Coordinates of C-alpha atoms in Angstrom, one line a residue:
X27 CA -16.2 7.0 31.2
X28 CA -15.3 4.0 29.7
X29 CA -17.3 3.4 26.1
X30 CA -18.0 -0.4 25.1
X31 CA -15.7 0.5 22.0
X32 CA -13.3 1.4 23.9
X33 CA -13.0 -1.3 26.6
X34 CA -13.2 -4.2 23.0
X35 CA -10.4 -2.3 21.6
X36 CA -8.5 -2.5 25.4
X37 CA -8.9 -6.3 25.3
X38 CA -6.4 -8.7 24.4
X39 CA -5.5 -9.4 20.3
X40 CA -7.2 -13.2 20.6
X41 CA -10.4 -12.4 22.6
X42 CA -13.2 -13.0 21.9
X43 CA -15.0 -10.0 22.7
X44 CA -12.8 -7.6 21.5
X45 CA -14.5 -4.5 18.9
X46 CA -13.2 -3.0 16.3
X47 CA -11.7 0.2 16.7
X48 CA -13.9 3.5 16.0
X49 CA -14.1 4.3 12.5
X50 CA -10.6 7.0 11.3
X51 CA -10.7 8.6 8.4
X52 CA -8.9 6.8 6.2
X53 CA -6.8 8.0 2.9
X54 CA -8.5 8.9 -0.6
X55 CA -7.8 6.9 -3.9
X56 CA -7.9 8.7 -6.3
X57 CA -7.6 6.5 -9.4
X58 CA -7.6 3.3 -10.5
X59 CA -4.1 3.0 -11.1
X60 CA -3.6 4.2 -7.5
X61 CA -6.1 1.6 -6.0
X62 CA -4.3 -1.8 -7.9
X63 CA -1.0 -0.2 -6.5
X64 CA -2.1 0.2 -3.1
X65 CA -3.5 -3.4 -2.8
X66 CA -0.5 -5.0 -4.3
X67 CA 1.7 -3.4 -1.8
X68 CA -0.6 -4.4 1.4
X69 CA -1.1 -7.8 -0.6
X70 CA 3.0 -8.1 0.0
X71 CA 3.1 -6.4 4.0
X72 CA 0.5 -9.2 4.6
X73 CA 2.2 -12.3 2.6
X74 CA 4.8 -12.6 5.2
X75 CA 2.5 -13.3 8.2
X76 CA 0.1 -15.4 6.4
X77 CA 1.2 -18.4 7.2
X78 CA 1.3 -18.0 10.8
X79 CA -1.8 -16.1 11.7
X80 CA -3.5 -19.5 9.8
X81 CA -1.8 -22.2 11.5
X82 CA -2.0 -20.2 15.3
X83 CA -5.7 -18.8 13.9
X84 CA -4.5 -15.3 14.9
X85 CA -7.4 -13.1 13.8
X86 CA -5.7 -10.2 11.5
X87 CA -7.1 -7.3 13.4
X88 CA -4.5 -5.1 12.7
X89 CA -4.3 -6.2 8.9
X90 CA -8.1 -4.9 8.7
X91 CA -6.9 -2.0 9.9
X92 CA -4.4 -1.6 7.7
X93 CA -6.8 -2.3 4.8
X94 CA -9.4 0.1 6.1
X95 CA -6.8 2.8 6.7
X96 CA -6.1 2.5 2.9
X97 CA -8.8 3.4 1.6
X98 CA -10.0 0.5 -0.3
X99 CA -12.6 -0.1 1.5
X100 CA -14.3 3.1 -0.4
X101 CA -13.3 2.4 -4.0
X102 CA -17.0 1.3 -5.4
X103 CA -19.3 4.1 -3.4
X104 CA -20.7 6.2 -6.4
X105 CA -18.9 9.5 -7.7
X106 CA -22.4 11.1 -7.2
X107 CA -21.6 10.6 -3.2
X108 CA -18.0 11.4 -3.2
X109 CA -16.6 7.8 -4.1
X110 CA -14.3 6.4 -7.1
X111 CA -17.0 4.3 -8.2
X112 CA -13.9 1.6 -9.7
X113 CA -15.0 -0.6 -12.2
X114 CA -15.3 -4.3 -11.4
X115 CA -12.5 -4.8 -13.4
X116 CA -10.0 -3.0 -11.1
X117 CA -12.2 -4.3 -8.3
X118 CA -11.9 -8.1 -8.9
X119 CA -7.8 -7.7 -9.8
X120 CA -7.8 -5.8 -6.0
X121 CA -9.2 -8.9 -4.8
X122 CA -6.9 -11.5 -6.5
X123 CA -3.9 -9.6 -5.3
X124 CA -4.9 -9.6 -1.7
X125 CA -6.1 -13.2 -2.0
X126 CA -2.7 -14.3 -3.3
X127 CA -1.4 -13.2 -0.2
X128 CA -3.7 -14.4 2.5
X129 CA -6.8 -15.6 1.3
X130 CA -8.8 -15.2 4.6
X131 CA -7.8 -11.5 4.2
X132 CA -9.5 -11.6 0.9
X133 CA -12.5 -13.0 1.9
X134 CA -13.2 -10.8 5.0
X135 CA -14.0 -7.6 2.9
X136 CA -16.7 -9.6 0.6
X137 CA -19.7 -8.9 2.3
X138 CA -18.7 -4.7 2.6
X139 CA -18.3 -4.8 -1.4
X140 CA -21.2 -6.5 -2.0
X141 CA -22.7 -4.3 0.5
X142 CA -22.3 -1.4 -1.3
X143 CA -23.5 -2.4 -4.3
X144 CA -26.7 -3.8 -2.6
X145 CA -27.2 -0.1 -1.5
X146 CA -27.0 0.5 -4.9
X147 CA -29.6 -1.5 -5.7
X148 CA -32.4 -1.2 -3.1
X149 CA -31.6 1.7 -0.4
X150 CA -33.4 5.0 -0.8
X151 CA -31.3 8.3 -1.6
X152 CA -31.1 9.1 2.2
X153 CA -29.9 6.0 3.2
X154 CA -27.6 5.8 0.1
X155 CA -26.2 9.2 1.9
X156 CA -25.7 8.3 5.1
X157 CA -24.0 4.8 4.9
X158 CA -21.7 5.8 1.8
X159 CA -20.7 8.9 3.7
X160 CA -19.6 6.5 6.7
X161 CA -18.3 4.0 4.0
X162 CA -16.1 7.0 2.7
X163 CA -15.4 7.8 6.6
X164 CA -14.0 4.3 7.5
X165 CA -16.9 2.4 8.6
X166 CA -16.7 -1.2 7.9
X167 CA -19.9 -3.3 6.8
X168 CA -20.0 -6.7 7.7
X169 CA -23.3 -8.8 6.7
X170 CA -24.7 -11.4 9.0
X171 CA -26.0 -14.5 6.4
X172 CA -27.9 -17.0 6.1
X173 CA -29.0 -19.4 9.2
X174 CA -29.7 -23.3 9.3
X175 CA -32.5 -24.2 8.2
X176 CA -34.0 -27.0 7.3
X177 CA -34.7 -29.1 4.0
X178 CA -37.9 -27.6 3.1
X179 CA -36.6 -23.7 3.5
X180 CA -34.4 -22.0 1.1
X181 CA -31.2 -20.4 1.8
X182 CA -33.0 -16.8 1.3
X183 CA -35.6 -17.2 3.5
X184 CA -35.2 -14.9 6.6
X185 CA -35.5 -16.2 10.3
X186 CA -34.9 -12.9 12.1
X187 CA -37.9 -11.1 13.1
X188 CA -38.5 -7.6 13.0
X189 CA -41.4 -6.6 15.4
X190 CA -43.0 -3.0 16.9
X191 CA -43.8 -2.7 20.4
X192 CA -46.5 -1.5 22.2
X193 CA -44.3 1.5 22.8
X194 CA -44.0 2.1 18.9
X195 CA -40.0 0.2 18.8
X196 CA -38.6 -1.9 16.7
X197 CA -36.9 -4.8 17.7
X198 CA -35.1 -7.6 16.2
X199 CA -34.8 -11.3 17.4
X200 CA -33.1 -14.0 15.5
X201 CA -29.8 -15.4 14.9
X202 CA -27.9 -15.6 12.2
X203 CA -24.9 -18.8 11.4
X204 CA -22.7 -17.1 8.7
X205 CA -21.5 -13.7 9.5
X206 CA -17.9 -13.2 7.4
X207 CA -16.9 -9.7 8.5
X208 CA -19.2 -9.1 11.0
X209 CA -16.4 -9.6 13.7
X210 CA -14.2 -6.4 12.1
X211 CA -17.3 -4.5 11.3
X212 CA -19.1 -1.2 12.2
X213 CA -22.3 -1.8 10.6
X214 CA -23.8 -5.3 10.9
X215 CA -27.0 -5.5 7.9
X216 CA -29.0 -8.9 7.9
X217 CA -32.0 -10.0 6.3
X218 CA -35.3 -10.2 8.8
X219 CA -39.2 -10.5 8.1
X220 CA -41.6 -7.7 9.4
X221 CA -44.7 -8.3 10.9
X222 CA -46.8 -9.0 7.7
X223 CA -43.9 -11.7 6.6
X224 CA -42.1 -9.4 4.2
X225 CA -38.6 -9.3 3.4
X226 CA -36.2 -6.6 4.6
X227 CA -32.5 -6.0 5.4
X228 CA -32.5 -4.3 8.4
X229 CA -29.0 -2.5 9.6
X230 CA -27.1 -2.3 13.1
X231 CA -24.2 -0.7 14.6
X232 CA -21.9 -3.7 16.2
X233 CA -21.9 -1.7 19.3
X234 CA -25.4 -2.1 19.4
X235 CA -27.1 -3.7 22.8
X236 CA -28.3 -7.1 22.0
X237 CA -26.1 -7.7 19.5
X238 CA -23.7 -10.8 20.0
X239 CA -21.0 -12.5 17.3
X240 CA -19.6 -15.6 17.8
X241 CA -16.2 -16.4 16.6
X242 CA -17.3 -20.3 16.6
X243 CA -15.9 -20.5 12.8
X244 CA -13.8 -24.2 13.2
X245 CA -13.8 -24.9 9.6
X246 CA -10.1 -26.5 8.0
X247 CA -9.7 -23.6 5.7
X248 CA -10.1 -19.9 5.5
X249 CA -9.5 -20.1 9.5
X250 CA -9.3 -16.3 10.3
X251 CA -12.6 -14.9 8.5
X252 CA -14.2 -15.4 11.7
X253 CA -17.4 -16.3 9.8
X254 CA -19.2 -17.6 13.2
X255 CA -22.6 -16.5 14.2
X256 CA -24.4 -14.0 15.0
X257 CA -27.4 -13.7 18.0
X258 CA -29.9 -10.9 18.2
X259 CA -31.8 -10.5 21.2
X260 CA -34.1 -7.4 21.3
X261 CA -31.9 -5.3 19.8
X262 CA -33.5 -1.6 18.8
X263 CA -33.8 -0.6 15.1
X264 CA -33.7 3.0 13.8
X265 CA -36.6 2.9 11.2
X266 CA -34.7 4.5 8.7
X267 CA -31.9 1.8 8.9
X268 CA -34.7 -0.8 7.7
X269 CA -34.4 -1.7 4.0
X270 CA -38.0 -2.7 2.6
X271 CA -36.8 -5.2 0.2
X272 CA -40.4 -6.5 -0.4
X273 CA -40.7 -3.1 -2.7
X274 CA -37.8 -4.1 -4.3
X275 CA -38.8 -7.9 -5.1
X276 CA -39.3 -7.7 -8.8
X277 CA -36.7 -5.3 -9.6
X278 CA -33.7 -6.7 -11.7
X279 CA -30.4 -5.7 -9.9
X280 CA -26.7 -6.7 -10.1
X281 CA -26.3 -7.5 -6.5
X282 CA -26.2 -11.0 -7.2
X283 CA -23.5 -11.2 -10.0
X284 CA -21.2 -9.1 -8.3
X285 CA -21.5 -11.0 -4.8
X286 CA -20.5 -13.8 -7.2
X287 CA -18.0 -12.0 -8.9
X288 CA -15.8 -11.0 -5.6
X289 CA -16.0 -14.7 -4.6
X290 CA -14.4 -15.8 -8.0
X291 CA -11.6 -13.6 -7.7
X292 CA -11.0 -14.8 -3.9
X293 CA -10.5 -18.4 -5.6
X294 CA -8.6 -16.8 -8.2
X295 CA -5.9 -15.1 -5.9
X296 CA -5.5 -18.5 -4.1
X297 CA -4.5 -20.1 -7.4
X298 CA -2.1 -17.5 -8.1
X299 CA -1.0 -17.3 -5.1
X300 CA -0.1 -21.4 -4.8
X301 CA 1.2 -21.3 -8.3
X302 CA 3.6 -18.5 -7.3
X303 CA 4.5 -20.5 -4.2
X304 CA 5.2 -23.7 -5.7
X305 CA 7.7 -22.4 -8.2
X306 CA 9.4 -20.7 -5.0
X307 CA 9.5 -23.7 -3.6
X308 CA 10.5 -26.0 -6.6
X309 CA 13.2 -23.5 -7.7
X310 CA 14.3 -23.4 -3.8
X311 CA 13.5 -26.4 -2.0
X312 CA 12.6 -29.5 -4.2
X313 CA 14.8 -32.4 -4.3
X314 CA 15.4 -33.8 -8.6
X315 CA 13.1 -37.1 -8.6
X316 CA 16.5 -39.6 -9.2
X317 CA 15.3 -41.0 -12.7
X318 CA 15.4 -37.9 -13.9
X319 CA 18.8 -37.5 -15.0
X320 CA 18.8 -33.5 -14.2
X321 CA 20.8 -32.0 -11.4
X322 CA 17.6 -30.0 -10.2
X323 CA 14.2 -30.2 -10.2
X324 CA 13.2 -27.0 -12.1
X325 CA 15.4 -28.5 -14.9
X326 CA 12.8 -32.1 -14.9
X327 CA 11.2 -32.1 -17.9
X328 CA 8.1 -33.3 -16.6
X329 CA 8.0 -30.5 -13.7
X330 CA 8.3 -27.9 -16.5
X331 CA 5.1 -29.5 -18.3
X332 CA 3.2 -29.4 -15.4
X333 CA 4.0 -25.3 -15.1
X334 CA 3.4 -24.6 -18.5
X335 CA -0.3 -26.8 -18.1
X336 CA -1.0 -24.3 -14.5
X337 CA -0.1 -21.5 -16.0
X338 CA -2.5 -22.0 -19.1
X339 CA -5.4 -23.0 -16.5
X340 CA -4.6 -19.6 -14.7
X341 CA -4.5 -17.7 -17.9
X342 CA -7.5 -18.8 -18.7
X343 CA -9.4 -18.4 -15.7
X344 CA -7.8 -14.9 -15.1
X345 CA -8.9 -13.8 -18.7
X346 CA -12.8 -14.9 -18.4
X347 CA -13.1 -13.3 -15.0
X348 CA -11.7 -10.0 -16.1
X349 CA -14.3 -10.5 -19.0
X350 CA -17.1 -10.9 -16.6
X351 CA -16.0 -8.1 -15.2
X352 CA -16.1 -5.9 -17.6
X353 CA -19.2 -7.4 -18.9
X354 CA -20.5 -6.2 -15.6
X355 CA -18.9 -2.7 -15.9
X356 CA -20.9 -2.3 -19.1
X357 CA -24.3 -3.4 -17.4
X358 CA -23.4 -1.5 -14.4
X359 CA -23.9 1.9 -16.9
X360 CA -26.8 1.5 -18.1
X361 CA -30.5 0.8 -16.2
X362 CA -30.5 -3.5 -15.4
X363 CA -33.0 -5.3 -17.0
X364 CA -34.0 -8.6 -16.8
X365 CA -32.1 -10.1 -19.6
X366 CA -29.1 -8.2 -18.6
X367 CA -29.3 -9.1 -15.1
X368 CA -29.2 -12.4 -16.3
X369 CA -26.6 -12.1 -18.5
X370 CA -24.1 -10.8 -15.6
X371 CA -24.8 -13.9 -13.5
X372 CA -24.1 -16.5 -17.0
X373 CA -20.9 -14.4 -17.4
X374 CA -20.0 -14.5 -13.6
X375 CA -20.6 -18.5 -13.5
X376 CA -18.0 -18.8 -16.4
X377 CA -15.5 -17.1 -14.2
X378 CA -16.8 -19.3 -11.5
X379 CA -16.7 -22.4 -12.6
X380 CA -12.6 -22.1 -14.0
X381 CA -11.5 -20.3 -11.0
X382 CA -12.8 -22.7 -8.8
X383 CA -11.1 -25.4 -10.9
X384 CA -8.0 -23.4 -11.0
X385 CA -7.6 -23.1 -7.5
X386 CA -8.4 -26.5 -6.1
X387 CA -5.6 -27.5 -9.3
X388 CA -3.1 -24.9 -8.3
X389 CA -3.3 -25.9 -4.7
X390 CA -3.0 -29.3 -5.3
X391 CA -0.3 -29.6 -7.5
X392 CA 1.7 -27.2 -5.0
X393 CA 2.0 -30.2 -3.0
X394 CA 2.6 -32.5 -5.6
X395 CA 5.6 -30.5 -7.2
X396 CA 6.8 -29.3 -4.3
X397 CA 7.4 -33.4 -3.1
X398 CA 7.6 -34.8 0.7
X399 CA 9.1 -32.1 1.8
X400 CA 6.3 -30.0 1.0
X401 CA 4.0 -32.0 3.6
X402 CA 6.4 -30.5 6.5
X403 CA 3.6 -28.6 9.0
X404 CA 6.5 -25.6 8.9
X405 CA 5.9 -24.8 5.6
X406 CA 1.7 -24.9 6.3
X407 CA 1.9 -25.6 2.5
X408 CA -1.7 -27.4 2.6
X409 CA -3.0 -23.9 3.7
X410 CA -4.0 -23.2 -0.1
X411 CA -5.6 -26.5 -0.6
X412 CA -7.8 -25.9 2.4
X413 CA -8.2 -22.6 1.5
X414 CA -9.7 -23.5 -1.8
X415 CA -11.3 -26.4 -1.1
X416 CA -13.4 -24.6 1.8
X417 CA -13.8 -21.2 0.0
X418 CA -15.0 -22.8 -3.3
X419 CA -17.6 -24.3 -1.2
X420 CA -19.8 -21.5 -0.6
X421 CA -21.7 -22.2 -3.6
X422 CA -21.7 -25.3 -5.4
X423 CA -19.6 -25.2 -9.0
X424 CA -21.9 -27.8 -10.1
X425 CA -24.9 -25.8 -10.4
X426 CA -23.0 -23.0 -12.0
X427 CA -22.7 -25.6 -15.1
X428 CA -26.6 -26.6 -14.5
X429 CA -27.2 -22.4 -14.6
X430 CA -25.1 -21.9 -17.7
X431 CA -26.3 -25.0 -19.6
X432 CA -29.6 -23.9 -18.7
X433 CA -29.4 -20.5 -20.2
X434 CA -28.0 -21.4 -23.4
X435 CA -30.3 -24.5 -24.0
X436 CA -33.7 -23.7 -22.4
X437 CA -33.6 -19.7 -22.8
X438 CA -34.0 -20.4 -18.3
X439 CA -32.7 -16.8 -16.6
X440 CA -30.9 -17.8 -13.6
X441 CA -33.0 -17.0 -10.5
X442 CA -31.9 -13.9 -9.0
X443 CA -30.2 -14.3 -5.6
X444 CA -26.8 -13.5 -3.9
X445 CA -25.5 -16.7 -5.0
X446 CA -26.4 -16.2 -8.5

């Protein structure tokens, strides 16, 4: 007998149909501490490979793995269901440190996160059971986004449609154009409309029948998310793995801010992590400009200033997100509201808007202080700038100053969305 698991699992590293393996138990965190340890020493196993798997596009199956098998993936499920429940503030330094290292690594485990707090928010206490238990047991969650639409529609509208049968199924059509994670995962949720047109997220297994992704992400940056799409053709739905969201519409939730805050720390590892390599490479590699009357480069003058500017953008930025965080940690303990709700996403878009900035800086400057040499396609050097500049535009910084300024001068409550 020969499962469809096991046959994707069989299948060569780069195809396109492989699965990901069945879900192994993988190790318990127990602490805080324990969980910033264990992501800074995977962030270091997978720094060394990074710069191959983006310039071959070598999907890091094996580094999921290796993430999964951690435990990591487990850190926010609720005490109440056997979890660590970490605050954000551990959560979004976890996400920096992988991000540092590979940036497309970082990003791949968004959508679970966000996941998890979205149960949080909206699922009912058995389904809150069953998919933090699998959460806890290694299951992987991987969210299929939004689709193209056109000028009229807005990004939250849903075009998959959930329908019953003569024979009393439900079935699912639709596809979906976004899907980060849903290549690695276990469970793949999306948002549909029912039959009366309302909104609900509706959950299924990656194994099941009808269910297609697409690795047809060709974007310059963050090349090995294998954010592609995802096609539904009949595929069967459990009622109790239907979400009704349309109960939920006027509830104030966190959902959004933290979605935001994961992204923010993504673009805050890849400014780390292009600071960190351009003083390698300066200290290492970088020729004195000949003006400069200094033997080296670290010893120009003008190089130094240029550090000692980055590393007061990175301060900065780092500071304010762990802020936001622990704004959100404080939220998190208490019933939402509206005005708190909207006080997480003005916080988040702070952290935002300078980690955005720091990143597209930090990657820039790698280049420029790192010189010519720096432009060689060995040293895929440019793989930070294209990381940040395609990463920072999942959501426009601009209207994260229009939803600040809007707040503090019009008393406005940012709308409350994912992308808020």
């Amino acid at each position: 007998m020969t499962s469809a698991v096991a046959q994707g699992a069989a299948l060569p590293a780069d195809s396109p149909s492989r699965l990901p393996l069945p879900p192994s138990q993988p190790a318990l965190i127990r602490s805080e501490a324990e969980a910033l340890q264990v992501a800074a020493a995977l962030a270091e196993s997978f720094r060394g490979g990074a710069a191959r798997r983006d310039s071959e596009r070598l999907l890091p199956w094996d580094e999921i793995e290796r993430y999964t098998a951690s435990g990591l993936g487990g850190i926010t499920v609720p005490r109440s269901h056997g979890g660590l429940q970490a605050s954000w503030h551990t959560v979004v330094q976890v996400f920096a440190s992988i991000s540092a290292a590979d940036a497309s690594l970082g990003q791949i485990p968004q959508n679970h996160f966000a996941l998890v707090q979205n149960l949080r928010d909206t699922a009912s206490p058995e389904q809150q059971s069953r998919w933090f238990a699998d959460v806890l047991s290694g299951h992987r969650l991987g969210n299929a986004g939004p689709e193209r639409k056109g000028r009229a529609a807005q990004l939250s509208d849903a075009t998959a449609s959930l329908r019953q049968t003569a024979d009393g199924r439900l079935l699912v059509n639709g596809t979906r154009y976004y899907s980060t994670g849903s290549l690695f995962a276990h469970w793949v949720p999306f948002r549909a409309e029912d039959e009366a047109q309302r909104p609900v997220q509706v959950w299924v297994r990656r194994t099941a029948p009808g269910l297609q992704i697409i690795d047809n992400w060709n974007a310059f940056g963050q090349k090995t998310t294998a954010s592609g799409g995802v096609v539904l053709k009949d595929v069967e739905v459990e009622p109790r793995d239907v979400i009704a969201l349309h109960d939920l519409k006027d509830r104030p939730t966190l959902s959004g801010p933290v979605s935001q805050i994961l992204q923010a720390a993504i673009d805050m590892g890849i400014a780390q992590g292009a600071f960190d390599e351009a003083r390698q490479f300066v200290r290492d590699k970088t020729r004195a400009w000949v003006h400069s009357g200094v033997e080296h480069a670290w010893q120009d003058p003008y190089i130094i200033q240029e550090f000692g500017q980055l590393q007061v953008e990175l301060d900065a930025a780092r500071e304010v997100l762990l802020d936001a965080a622990q704004q959100l940690d404080a939220w998190a303990a208490q019933p939402v509201t509206d005005e708190s709700s909207a006080q997480a996403s003005v916080a988040v878009a702070r952290a935002k808007i300078l980690t955005t900035e720091a990143a597209l800086n930090a990657s820039e400057r790698l280049l420029e202080l790192g010189g010519t040499s720096s432009a060689r396609a060995g040293y895929n050097l440019d793989r930070y700038w294209r990381n940040a500049r395609v990463h920072t535009l999942h959501d426009p910084v601009r209207w994260k100053y229009h939803l600040l300024g809007n707040y503090l001068l019009n008393d406005r409550a940012p709308r409350r969305h994912q992308w808020n």
